[in-house]
PDB file of C-alpha atoms in Angstrom:
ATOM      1  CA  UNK P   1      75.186  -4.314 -47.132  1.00  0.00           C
ATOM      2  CA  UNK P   2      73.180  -1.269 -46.644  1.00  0.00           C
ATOM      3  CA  UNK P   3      76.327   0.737 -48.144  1.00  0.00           C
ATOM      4  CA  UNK P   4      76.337  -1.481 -51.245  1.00  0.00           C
ATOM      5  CA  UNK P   5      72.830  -1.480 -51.748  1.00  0.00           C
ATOM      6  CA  UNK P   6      73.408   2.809 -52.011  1.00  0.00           C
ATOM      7  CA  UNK P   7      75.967   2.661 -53.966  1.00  0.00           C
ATOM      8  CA  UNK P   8      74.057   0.201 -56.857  1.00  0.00           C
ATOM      9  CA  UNK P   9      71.465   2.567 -56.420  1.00  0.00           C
ATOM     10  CA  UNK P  10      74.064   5.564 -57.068  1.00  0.00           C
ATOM     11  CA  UNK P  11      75.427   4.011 -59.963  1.00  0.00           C
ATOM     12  CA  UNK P  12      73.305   1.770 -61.689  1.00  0.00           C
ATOM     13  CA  UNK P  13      69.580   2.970 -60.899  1.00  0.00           C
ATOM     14  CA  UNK P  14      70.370   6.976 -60.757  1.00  0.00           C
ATOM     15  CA  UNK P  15      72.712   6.354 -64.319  1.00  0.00           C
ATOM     16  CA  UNK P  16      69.573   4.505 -65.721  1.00  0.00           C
ATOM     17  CA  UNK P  17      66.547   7.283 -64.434  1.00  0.00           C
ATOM     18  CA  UNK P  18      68.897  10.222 -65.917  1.00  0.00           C
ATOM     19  CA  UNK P  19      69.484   8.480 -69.105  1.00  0.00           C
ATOM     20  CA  UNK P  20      67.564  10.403 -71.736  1.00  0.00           C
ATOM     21  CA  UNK P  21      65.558  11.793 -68.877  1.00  0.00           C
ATOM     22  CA  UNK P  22      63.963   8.713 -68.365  1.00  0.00           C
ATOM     23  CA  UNK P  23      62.626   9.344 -65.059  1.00  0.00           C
ATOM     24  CA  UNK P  24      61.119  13.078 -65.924  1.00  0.00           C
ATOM     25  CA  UNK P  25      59.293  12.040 -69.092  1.00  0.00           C
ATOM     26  CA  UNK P  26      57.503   9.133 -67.225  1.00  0.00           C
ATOM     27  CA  UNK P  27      56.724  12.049 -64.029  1.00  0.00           C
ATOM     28  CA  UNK P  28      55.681  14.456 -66.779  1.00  0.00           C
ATOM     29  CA  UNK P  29      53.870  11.505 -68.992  1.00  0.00           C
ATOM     30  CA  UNK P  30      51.558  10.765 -66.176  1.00  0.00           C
ATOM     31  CA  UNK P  31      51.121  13.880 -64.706  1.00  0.00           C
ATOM     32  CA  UNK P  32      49.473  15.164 -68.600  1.00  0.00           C
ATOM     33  CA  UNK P  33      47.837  12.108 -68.028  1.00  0.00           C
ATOM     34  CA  UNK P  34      46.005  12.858 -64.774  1.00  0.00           C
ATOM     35  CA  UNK P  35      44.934  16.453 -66.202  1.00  0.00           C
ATOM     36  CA  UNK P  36      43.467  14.707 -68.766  1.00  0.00           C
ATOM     37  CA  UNK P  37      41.749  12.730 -67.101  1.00  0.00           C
ATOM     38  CA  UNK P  38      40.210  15.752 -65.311  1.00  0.00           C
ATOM     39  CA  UNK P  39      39.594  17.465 -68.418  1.00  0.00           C
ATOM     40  CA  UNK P  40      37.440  14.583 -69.481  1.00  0.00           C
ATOM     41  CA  UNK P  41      35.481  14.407 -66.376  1.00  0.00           C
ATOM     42  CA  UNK P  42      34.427  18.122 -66.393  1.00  0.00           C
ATOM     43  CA  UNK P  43      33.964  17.773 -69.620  1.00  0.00           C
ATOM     44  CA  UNK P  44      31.568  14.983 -69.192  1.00  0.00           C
ATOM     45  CA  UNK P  45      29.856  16.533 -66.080  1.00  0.00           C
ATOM     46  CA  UNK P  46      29.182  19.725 -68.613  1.00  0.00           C
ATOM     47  CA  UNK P  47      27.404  17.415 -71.319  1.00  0.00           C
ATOM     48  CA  UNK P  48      25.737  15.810 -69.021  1.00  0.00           C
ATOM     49  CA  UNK P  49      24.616  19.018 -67.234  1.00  0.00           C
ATOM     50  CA  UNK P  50      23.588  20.298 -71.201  1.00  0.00           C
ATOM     51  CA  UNK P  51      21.773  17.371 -71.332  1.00  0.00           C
ATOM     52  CA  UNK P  52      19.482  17.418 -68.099  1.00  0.00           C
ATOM     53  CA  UNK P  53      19.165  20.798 -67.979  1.00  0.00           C
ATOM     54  CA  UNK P  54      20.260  20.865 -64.283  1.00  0.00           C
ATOM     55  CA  UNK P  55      21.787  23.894 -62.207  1.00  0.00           C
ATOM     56  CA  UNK P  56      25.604  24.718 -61.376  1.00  0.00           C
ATOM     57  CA  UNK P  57      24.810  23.349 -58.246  1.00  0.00           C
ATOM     58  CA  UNK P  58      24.087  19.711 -59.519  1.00  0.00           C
ATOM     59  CA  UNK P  59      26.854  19.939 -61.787  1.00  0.00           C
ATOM     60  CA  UNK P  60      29.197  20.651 -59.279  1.00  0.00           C
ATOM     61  CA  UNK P  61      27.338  17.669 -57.294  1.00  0.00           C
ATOM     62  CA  UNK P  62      27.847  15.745 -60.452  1.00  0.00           C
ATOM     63  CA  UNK P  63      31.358  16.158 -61.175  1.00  0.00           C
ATOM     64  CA  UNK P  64      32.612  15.906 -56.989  1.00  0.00           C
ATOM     65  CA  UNK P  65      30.777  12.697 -57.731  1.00  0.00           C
ATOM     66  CA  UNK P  66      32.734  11.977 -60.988  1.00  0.00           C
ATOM     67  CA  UNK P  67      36.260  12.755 -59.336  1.00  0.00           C
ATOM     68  CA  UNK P  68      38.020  10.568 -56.939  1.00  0.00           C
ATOM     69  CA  UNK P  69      39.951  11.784 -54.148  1.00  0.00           C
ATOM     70  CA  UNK P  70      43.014  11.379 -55.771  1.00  0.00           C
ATOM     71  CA  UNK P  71      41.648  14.008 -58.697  1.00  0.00           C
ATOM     72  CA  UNK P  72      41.347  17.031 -56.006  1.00  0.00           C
ATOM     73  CA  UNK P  73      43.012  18.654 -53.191  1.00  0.00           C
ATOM     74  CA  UNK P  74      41.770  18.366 -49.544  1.00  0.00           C
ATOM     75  CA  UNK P  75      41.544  22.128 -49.826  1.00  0.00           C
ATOM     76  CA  UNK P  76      38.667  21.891 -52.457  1.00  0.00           C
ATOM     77  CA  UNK P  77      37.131  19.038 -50.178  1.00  0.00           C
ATOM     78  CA  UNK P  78      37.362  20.925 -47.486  1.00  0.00           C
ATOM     79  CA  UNK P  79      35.765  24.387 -48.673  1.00  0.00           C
ATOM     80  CA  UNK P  80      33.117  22.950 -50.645  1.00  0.00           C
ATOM     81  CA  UNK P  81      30.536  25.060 -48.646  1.00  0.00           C
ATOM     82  CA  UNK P  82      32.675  28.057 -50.066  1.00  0.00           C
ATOM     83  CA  UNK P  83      32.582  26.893 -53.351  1.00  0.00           C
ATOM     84  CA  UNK P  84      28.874  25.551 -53.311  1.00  0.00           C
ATOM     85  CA  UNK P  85      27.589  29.267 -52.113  1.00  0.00           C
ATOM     86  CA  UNK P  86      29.296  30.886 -55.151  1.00  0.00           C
ATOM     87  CA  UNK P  87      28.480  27.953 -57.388  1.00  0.00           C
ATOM     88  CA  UNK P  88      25.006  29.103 -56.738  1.00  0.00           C
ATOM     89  CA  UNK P  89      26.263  32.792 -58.246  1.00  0.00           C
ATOM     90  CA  UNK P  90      26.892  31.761 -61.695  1.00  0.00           C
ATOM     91  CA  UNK P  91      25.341  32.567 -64.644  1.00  0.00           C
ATOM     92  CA  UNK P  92      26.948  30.670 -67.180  1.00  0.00           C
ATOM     93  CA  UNK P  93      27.652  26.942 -66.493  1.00  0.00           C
ATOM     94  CA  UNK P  94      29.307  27.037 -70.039  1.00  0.00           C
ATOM     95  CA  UNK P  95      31.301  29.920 -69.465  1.00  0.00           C
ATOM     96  CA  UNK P  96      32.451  28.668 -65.946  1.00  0.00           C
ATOM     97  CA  UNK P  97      33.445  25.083 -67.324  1.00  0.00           C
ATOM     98  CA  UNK P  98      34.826  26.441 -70.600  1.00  0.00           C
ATOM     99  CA  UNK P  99      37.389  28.423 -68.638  1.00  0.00           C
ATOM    100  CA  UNK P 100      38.159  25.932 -65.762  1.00  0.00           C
ATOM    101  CA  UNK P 101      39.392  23.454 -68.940  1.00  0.00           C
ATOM    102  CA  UNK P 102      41.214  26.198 -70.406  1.00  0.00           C
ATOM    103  CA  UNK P 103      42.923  26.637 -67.159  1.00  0.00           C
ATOM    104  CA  UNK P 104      43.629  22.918 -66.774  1.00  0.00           C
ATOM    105  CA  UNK P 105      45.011  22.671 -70.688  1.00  0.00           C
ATOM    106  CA  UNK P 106      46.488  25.826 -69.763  1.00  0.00           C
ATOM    107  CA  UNK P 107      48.244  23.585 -66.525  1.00  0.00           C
ATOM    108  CA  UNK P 108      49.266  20.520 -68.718  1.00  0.00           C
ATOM    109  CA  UNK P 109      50.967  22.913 -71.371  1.00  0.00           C
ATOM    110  CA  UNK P 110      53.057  24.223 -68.276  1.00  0.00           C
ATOM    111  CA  UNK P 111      53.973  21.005 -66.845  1.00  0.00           C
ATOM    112  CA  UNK P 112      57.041  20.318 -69.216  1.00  0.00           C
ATOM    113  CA  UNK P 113      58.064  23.547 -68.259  1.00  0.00           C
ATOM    114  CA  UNK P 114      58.527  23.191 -64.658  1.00  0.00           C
ATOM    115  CA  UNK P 115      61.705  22.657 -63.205  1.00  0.00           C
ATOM    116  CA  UNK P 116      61.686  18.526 -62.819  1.00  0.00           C
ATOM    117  CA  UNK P 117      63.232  16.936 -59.339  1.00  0.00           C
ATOM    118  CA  UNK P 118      66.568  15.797 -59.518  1.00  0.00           C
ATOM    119  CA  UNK P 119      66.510  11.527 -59.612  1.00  0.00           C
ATOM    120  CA  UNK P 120      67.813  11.246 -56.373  1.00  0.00           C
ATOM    121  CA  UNK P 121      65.554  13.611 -54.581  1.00  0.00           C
ATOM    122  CA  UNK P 122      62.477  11.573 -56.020  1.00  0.00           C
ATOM    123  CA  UNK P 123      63.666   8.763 -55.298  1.00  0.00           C
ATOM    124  CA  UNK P 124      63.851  10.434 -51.565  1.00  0.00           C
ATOM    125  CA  UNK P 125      60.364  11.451 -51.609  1.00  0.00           C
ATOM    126  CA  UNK P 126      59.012   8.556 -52.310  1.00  0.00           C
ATOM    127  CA  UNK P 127      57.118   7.319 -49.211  1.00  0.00           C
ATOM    128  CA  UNK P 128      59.411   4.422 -48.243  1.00  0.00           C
ATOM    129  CA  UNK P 129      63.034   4.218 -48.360  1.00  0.00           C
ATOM    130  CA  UNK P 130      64.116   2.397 -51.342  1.00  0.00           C
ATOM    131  CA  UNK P 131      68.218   1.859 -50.121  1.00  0.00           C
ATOM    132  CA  UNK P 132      66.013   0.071 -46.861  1.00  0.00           C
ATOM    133  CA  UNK P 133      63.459  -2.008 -48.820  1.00  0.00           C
ATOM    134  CA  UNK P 134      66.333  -3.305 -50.867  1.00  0.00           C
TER     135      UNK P 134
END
């Protein structure tokens, strides 16, 4: 069974996700998505920061807040001290945020760009095995 159930998948699912590169326009799609998403949210945290007149510190308070832990890495979790002590170095909140968007638009332009996983090999890193669920 387990042999027919990887062969389907060869031939019917693999045939279907590399049809008009079905399966990297929906990766890409929600990955521009996700930046967005971001984008809005430091965006957001910036107007509201405008707003209340509050330091780089609160921002940064404000928009850790405003993320969830699926919008950031451990690493930036993790060395928020780091970040905090030279969050209290800047000058220009509007400087700092206007170039950490241009960076992230600067990300989602890229993203097309980047060499997309093969079907099969996403279909490997998902994290269960698809051939042994079906």
């Amino acid at each position: 069974y387990k042999s027919y159930v990887e062969d389907w998948i060869q031939k019917k699912m693999i045939v279907f996700c590399e049809e008009n590169e079905y399966l990297s326009k929906q990766v890409e799609s929600r990955m521009k998505t996700a930046v967005e998403i971001v984008i809005d949210t430091v965006q957001q945290a910036v107007t509201d920061a405008e707003e209340n007149k509050t330091t780089p510190s609160a921002w940064f308070e404000l928009l850790m807040k405003s993320l969830t832990k699926d919008d950031y890495s451990e690493e930036l979790e993790e060395n928020q001290t780091v970040f905090q002590n030279r969050i209290k170095q800047i000058k220009s909140l509007d400087a700092v945020s206007r170039k950490m968007i241009e960076g992230l638009n600067e990300f989602k332009s890229n993203i097309s760009k980047k060499e997309s996983d093969p079907t099969m090999d996403v279909l490997k890193s998902l994290s269960f095995d698809p051939i042994e669920n079906l």
